[in-house]
XYZ file of C-alpha atoms in Angstrom:
94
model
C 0.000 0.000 0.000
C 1.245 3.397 -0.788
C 0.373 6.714 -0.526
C -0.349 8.769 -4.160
C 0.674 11.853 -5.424
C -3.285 12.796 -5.079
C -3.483 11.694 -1.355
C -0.421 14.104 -0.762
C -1.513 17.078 -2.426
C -5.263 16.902 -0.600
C -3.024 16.538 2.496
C -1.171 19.492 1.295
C -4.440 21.369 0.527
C -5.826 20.357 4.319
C -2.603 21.697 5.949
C -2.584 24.884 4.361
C -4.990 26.962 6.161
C -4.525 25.510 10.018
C -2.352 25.948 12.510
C -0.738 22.391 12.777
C 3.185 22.863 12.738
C 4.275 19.122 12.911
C 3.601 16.755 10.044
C 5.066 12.772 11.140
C 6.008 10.487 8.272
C 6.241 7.482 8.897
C 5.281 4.004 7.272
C 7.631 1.211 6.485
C 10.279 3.677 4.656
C 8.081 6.867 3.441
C 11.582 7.506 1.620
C 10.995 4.995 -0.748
C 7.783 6.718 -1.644
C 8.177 7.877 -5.601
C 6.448 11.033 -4.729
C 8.294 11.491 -1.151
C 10.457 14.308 -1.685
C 7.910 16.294 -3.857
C 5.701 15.732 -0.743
C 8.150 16.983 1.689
C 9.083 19.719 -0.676
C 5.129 20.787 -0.379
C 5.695 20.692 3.417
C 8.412 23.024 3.783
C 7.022 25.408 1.518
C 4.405 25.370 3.954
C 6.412 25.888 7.007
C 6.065 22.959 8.513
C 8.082 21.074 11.142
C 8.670 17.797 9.386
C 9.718 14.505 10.712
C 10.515 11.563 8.673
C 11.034 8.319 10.529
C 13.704 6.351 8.397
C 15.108 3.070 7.710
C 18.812 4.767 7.733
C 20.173 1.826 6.169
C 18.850 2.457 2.646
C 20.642 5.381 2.952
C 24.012 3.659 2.570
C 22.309 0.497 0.803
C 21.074 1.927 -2.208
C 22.616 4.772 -4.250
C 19.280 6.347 -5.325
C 19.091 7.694 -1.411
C 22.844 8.329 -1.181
C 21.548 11.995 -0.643
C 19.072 12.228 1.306
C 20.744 13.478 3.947
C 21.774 16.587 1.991
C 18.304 16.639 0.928
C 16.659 16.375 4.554
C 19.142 19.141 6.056
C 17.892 21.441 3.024
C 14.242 20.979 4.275
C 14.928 21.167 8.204
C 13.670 17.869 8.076
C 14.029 16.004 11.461
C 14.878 12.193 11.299
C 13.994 9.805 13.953
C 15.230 6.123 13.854
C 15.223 3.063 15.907
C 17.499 0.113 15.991
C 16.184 -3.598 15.907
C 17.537 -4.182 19.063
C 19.299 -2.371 22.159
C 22.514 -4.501 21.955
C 25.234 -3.299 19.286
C 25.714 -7.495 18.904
C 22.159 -8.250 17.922
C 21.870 -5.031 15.665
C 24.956 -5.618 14.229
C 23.681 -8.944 13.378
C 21.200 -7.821 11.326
């Protein structure tokens, strides 16, 4: 299941005239949306705090996202992650 370019822009339509400040993304890896960065673009041109909660592996994985980070520190985008485990051997494992 993702979420379309449509779904975005009514969100972006919604958020225009309110006074929410934070917009969360999350999902499995909202990165790996096709229409993610537009989406985020939208947000910041709205003013929004953005957080994007992000498999950082794919950044180093896969070439395509080698620059996101570039991209998220253009956009004031805060990143939240978690680790699959609270041991560095079991996380390291995986």
């Amino acid at each position: 299941e993702i979420m379309t370019r449509e779904t975005m822009q009514q969100c972006l339509d919604a958020l225009k005239d309110t006074d929410i400040s934070t917009v969360d993304l999350t999902g499995g890896a909202p990165e790996m949306n096709p229409d993610f960065r537009w989406f985020v673009e939208g947000l910041s041109a709205l003013g929004k705090q953005i957080i994007v909660r992000c498999n950082l592996t794919i950044i180093l994985a896969n070439p395509k996202y080698h620059d996101l980070p570039e991209f998220f520190k253009k956009h004031k985008v805060n990143v939240v992650s978690s680790l699959p485990s609270f041991t560095a051997r079991r996380t390291d494992a995986q």
